Amino acid sequence: MSKECLTVFVCINSTGPHKLKLVVIGKIRSPRCFKNVHTFACEYLTQRRDWITGTLFTNWIQQIDILFGKQKRKIILFVH
């Protein structure tokens, strides 16, 4: 049985029209499946263990804050 896994963030507003780019966290910096891929439809991050850490989460929140700050939008974020 394979022990490979990924962590994926999905972020969308309550009505659905505004979707942020998916965030995928994996162990391997350059997986073979991405060999000939030059652009991603998601943000791919690597971590020794393939789950989110406080540092990765904080960086992601700061990026979202900057994005919505430029748009002069305020948000409330529920994390489950």
Short mmCIF file of N, CA and C in Angstrom, two decimals:
data_model
loop_
_atom_site.label_atom_id
_atom_site.label_comp_id
_atom_site.label_asym_id
_atom_site.label_seq_id
_atom_site.Cartn_x
_atom_site.Cartn_y
_atom_site.Cartn_z
N MET A 1 0.84 -1.17 0.00
CA MET A 1 0.00 0.00 0.00
C MET A 1 0.89 1.25 0.00
N SER A 2 0.56 2.19 -0.86
CA SER A 2 1.34 3.42 -0.97
C SER A 2 1.17 4.28 0.27
N LYS A 3 2.26 4.89 0.72
CA LYS A 3 2.21 5.78 1.87
C LYS A 3 2.36 7.23 1.44
N GLU A 4 2.27 7.49 0.14
CA GLU A 4 2.37 8.85 -0.36
C GLU A 4 1.08 9.60 -0.07
N CYS A 5 1.22 10.85 0.30
CA CYS A 5 0.03 11.66 0.51
C CYS A 5 0.35 13.12 0.23
N LEU A 6 -0.69 13.92 0.07
CA LEU A 6 -0.58 15.34 -0.18
C LEU A 6 -1.53 16.07 0.76
N THR A 7 -1.23 17.32 1.02
CA THR A 7 -2.16 18.19 1.72
C THR A 7 -2.60 19.23 0.71
N VAL A 8 -3.90 19.51 0.64
CA VAL A 8 -4.44 20.46 -0.33
C VAL A 8 -5.28 21.49 0.41
N PHE A 9 -5.05 22.78 0.09
CA PHE A 9 -5.88 23.88 0.60
C PHE A 9 -6.83 24.27 -0.50
N VAL A 10 -8.08 24.41 -0.16
CA VAL A 10 -9.08 24.93 -1.09
C VAL A 10 -9.69 26.14 -0.41
N CYS A 11 -9.70 27.29 -1.09
CA CYS A 11 -10.22 28.51 -0.49
C CYS A 11 -11.16 29.19 -1.48
N ILE A 12 -12.39 29.41 -1.04
CA ILE A 12 -13.43 29.99 -1.89
C ILE A 12 -14.35 30.83 -1.01
N ASN A 13 -14.98 31.85 -1.61
CA ASN A 13 -15.93 32.62 -0.81
C ASN A 13 -17.27 31.88 -0.72
N SER A 14 -18.15 32.35 0.14
CA SER A 14 -19.38 31.60 0.44
C SER A 14 -20.33 31.49 -0.75
N THR A 15 -20.32 32.48 -1.65
CA THR A 15 -21.23 32.40 -2.80
C THR A 15 -20.59 31.76 -4.02
N GLY A 16 -19.27 31.61 -4.02
CA GLY A 16 -18.60 30.84 -5.06
C GLY A 16 -17.86 31.55 -6.16
N PRO A 17 -18.06 32.84 -6.45
CA PRO A 17 -17.38 33.42 -7.62
C PRO A 17 -15.90 33.70 -7.43
N HIS A 18 -15.45 33.86 -6.20
CA HIS A 18 -14.03 34.17 -5.99
C HIS A 18 -13.32 32.95 -5.43
N LYS A 19 -12.45 32.37 -6.24
CA LYS A 19 -11.70 31.18 -5.83
C LYS A 19 -10.21 31.51 -5.83
N LEU A 20 -9.52 31.13 -4.79
CA LEU A 20 -8.07 31.30 -4.76
C LEU A 20 -7.41 30.07 -5.37
N LYS A 21 -6.18 30.23 -5.77
CA LYS A 21 -5.41 29.13 -6.33
C LYS A 21 -5.26 28.02 -5.29
N LEU A 22 -5.40 26.78 -5.71
CA LEU A 22 -5.18 25.65 -4.81
C LEU A 22 -3.75 25.67 -4.29
N VAL A 23 -3.57 25.23 -3.07
CA VAL A 23 -2.23 25.08 -2.51
C VAL A 23 -2.05 23.59 -2.21
N VAL A 24 -1.02 23.00 -2.80
CA VAL A 24 -0.73 21.58 -2.62
C VAL A 24 0.62 21.46 -1.92
N ILE A 25 0.66 20.65 -0.86
CA ILE A 25 1.91 20.43 -0.12
C ILE A 25 2.31 18.98 -0.25
N GLY A 26 3.51 18.75 -0.73
CA GLY A 26 4.04 17.40 -0.89
C GLY A 26 5.44 17.31 -0.31
N LYS A 27 5.99 16.11 -0.29
CA LYS A 27 7.34 15.88 0.26
C LYS A 27 8.44 16.17 -0.75
N ILE A 28 8.20 15.82 -2.00
CA ILE A 28 9.26 15.84 -3.01
C ILE A 28 9.26 17.17 -3.75
N ARG A 29 10.44 17.81 -3.83
CA ARG A 29 10.57 19.11 -4.47
C ARG A 29 10.25 19.04 -5.97
N SER A 30 10.71 18.01 -6.65
CA SER A 30 10.47 17.86 -8.09
C SER A 30 9.97 16.45 -8.39
N PRO A 31 8.69 16.18 -8.17
CA PRO A 31 8.17 14.84 -8.44
C PRO A 31 8.26 14.48 -9.93
N ARG A 32 8.43 13.22 -10.22
CA ARG A 32 8.53 12.76 -11.61
C ARG A 32 7.31 13.13 -12.43
N CYS A 33 6.15 13.14 -11.80
CA CYS A 33 4.92 13.44 -12.55
C CYS A 33 4.93 14.88 -13.07
N PHE A 34 5.77 15.76 -12.53
CA PHE A 34 5.86 17.15 -12.98
C PHE A 34 7.05 17.37 -13.91
N LYS A 35 7.62 16.29 -14.44
CA LYS A 35 8.86 16.37 -15.22
C LYS A 35 8.78 17.38 -16.36
N ASN A 36 7.76 17.35 -17.17
CA ASN A 36 7.65 18.24 -18.32
C ASN A 36 6.64 19.37 -18.10
N VAL A 37 6.28 19.63 -16.86
CA VAL A 37 5.33 20.68 -16.55
C VAL A 37 6.10 21.95 -16.19
N HIS A 38 5.77 23.04 -16.87
CA HIS A 38 6.48 24.30 -16.64
C HIS A 38 5.66 25.31 -15.85
N THR A 39 4.33 25.19 -15.91
CA THR A 39 3.46 26.06 -15.12
C THR A 39 2.43 25.20 -14.41
N PHE A 40 2.04 25.64 -13.24
CA PHE A 40 1.06 24.91 -12.44
C PHE A 40 -0.23 25.70 -12.33
N ALA A 41 -1.33 25.00 -12.24
CA ALA A 41 -2.62 25.64 -11.98
C ALA A 41 -2.81 25.80 -10.48
N CYS A 42 -1.81 25.38 -9.71
CA CYS A 42 -1.88 25.48 -8.25
C CYS A 42 -0.51 25.93 -7.74
N GLU A 43 -0.47 26.25 -6.48
CA GLU A 43 0.79 26.57 -5.83
C GLU A 43 1.28 25.29 -5.17
N TYR A 44 2.46 24.80 -5.56
CA TYR A 44 3.00 23.56 -5.02
C TYR A 44 4.12 23.90 -4.05
N LEU A 45 3.96 23.47 -2.81
CA LEU A 45 4.96 23.70 -1.77
C LEU A 45 5.50 22.35 -1.30
N THR A 46 6.72 22.37 -0.80
CA THR A 46 7.29 21.13 -0.28
C THR A 46 7.60 21.29 1.21
N GLN A 47 7.49 20.21 1.88
CA GLN A 47 7.72 20.14 3.32
C GLN A 47 8.22 18.74 3.62
N ARG A 48 9.14 18.62 4.55
CA ARG A 48 9.70 17.30 4.89
C ARG A 48 8.61 16.29 5.18
N ARG A 49 7.67 16.67 5.97
CA ARG A 49 6.47 15.87 6.17
C ARG A 49 5.41 16.55 5.32
N ASP A 50 4.57 15.80 4.68
CA ASP A 50 3.65 16.39 3.71
C ASP A 50 2.38 16.97 4.34
N TRP A 51 2.54 17.67 5.44
CA TRP A 51 1.41 18.36 6.03
C TRP A 51 1.80 19.81 6.29
N ILE A 52 0.84 20.61 6.68
CA ILE A 52 1.08 22.03 6.88
C ILE A 52 1.77 22.28 8.21
N THR A 53 2.68 23.23 8.21
CA THR A 53 3.33 23.66 9.45
C THR A 53 2.87 25.08 9.75
N GLY A 54 3.15 25.53 10.95
CA GLY A 54 2.78 26.89 11.32
C GLY A 54 3.40 27.93 10.41
N THR A 55 4.64 27.72 10.02
CA THR A 55 5.34 28.67 9.15
C THR A 55 4.68 28.73 7.77
N LEU A 56 4.40 27.58 7.17
CA LEU A 56 3.75 27.57 5.86
C LEU A 56 2.38 28.22 5.93
N PHE A 57 1.62 27.91 6.97
CA PHE A 57 0.28 28.48 7.12
C PHE A 57 0.35 29.99 7.30
N THR A 58 1.28 30.46 8.12
CA THR A 58 1.44 31.90 8.35
C THR A 58 1.80 32.61 7.05
N ASN A 59 2.73 32.05 6.28
CA ASN A 59 3.11 32.64 4.99
C ASN A 59 1.92 32.72 4.04
N TRP A 60 1.11 31.66 4.02
CA TRP A 60 -0.07 31.63 3.15
C TRP A 60 -1.07 32.70 3.56
N ILE A 61 -1.31 32.84 4.87
CA ILE A 61 -2.24 33.85 5.38
C ILE A 61 -1.73 35.25 5.03
N GLN A 62 -0.43 35.48 5.16
CA GLN A 62 0.14 36.79 4.83
C GLN A 62 -0.02 37.11 3.35
N GLN A 63 0.15 36.11 2.48
CA GLN A 63 -0.05 36.32 1.04
C GLN A 63 -1.51 36.69 0.74
N ILE A 64 -2.44 36.01 1.39
CA ILE A 64 -3.86 36.32 1.19
C ILE A 64 -4.16 37.73 1.70
N ASP A 65 -3.59 38.10 2.82
CA ASP A 65 -3.80 39.44 3.38
C ASP A 65 -3.30 40.51 2.41
N ILE A 66 -2.14 40.29 1.82
CA ILE A 66 -1.60 41.24 0.84
C ILE A 66 -2.50 41.32 -0.39
N LEU A 67 -2.94 40.17 -0.89
CA LEU A 67 -3.82 40.12 -2.07
C LEU A 67 -5.10 40.91 -1.84
N PHE A 68 -5.78 40.64 -0.73
CA PHE A 68 -7.04 41.32 -0.46
C PHE A 68 -6.82 42.77 -0.02
N GLY A 69 -5.69 43.07 0.59
CA GLY A 69 -5.37 44.45 0.94
C GLY A 69 -5.24 45.32 -0.30
N LYS A 70 -4.62 44.78 -1.36
CA LYS A 70 -4.50 45.52 -2.62
C LYS A 70 -5.86 45.76 -3.25
N GLN A 71 -6.79 44.83 -3.04
CA GLN A 71 -8.14 44.95 -3.59
C GLN A 71 -9.06 45.74 -2.66
N LYS A 72 -8.52 46.19 -1.52
CA LYS A 72 -9.29 46.91 -0.50
C LYS A 72 -10.51 46.11 -0.05
N ARG A 73 -10.30 44.81 0.15
CA ARG A 73 -11.36 43.92 0.59
C ARG A 73 -11.03 43.41 1.99
N LYS A 74 -12.05 43.20 2.76
CA LYS A 74 -11.89 42.61 4.09
C LYS A 74 -12.51 41.23 4.06
N ILE A 75 -11.89 40.30 4.76
CA ILE A 75 -12.38 38.92 4.77
C ILE A 75 -12.44 38.40 6.18
N ILE A 76 -13.20 37.36 6.35
CA ILE A 76 -13.17 36.56 7.56
C ILE A 76 -12.84 35.14 7.10
N LEU A 77 -11.91 34.52 7.75
CA LEU A 77 -11.43 33.20 7.34
C LEU A 77 -11.78 32.16 8.40
N PHE A 78 -12.49 31.13 7.96
CA PHE A 78 -12.81 30.00 8.83
C PHE A 78 -11.90 28.85 8.43
N VAL A 79 -11.21 28.28 9.37
CA VAL A 79 -10.31 27.16 9.09
C VAL A 79 -10.87 25.93 9.78
N HIS A 80 -11.02 24.87 9.01
CA HIS A 80 -11.59 23.64 9.56
C HIS A 80 -10.61 22.51 9.39
#
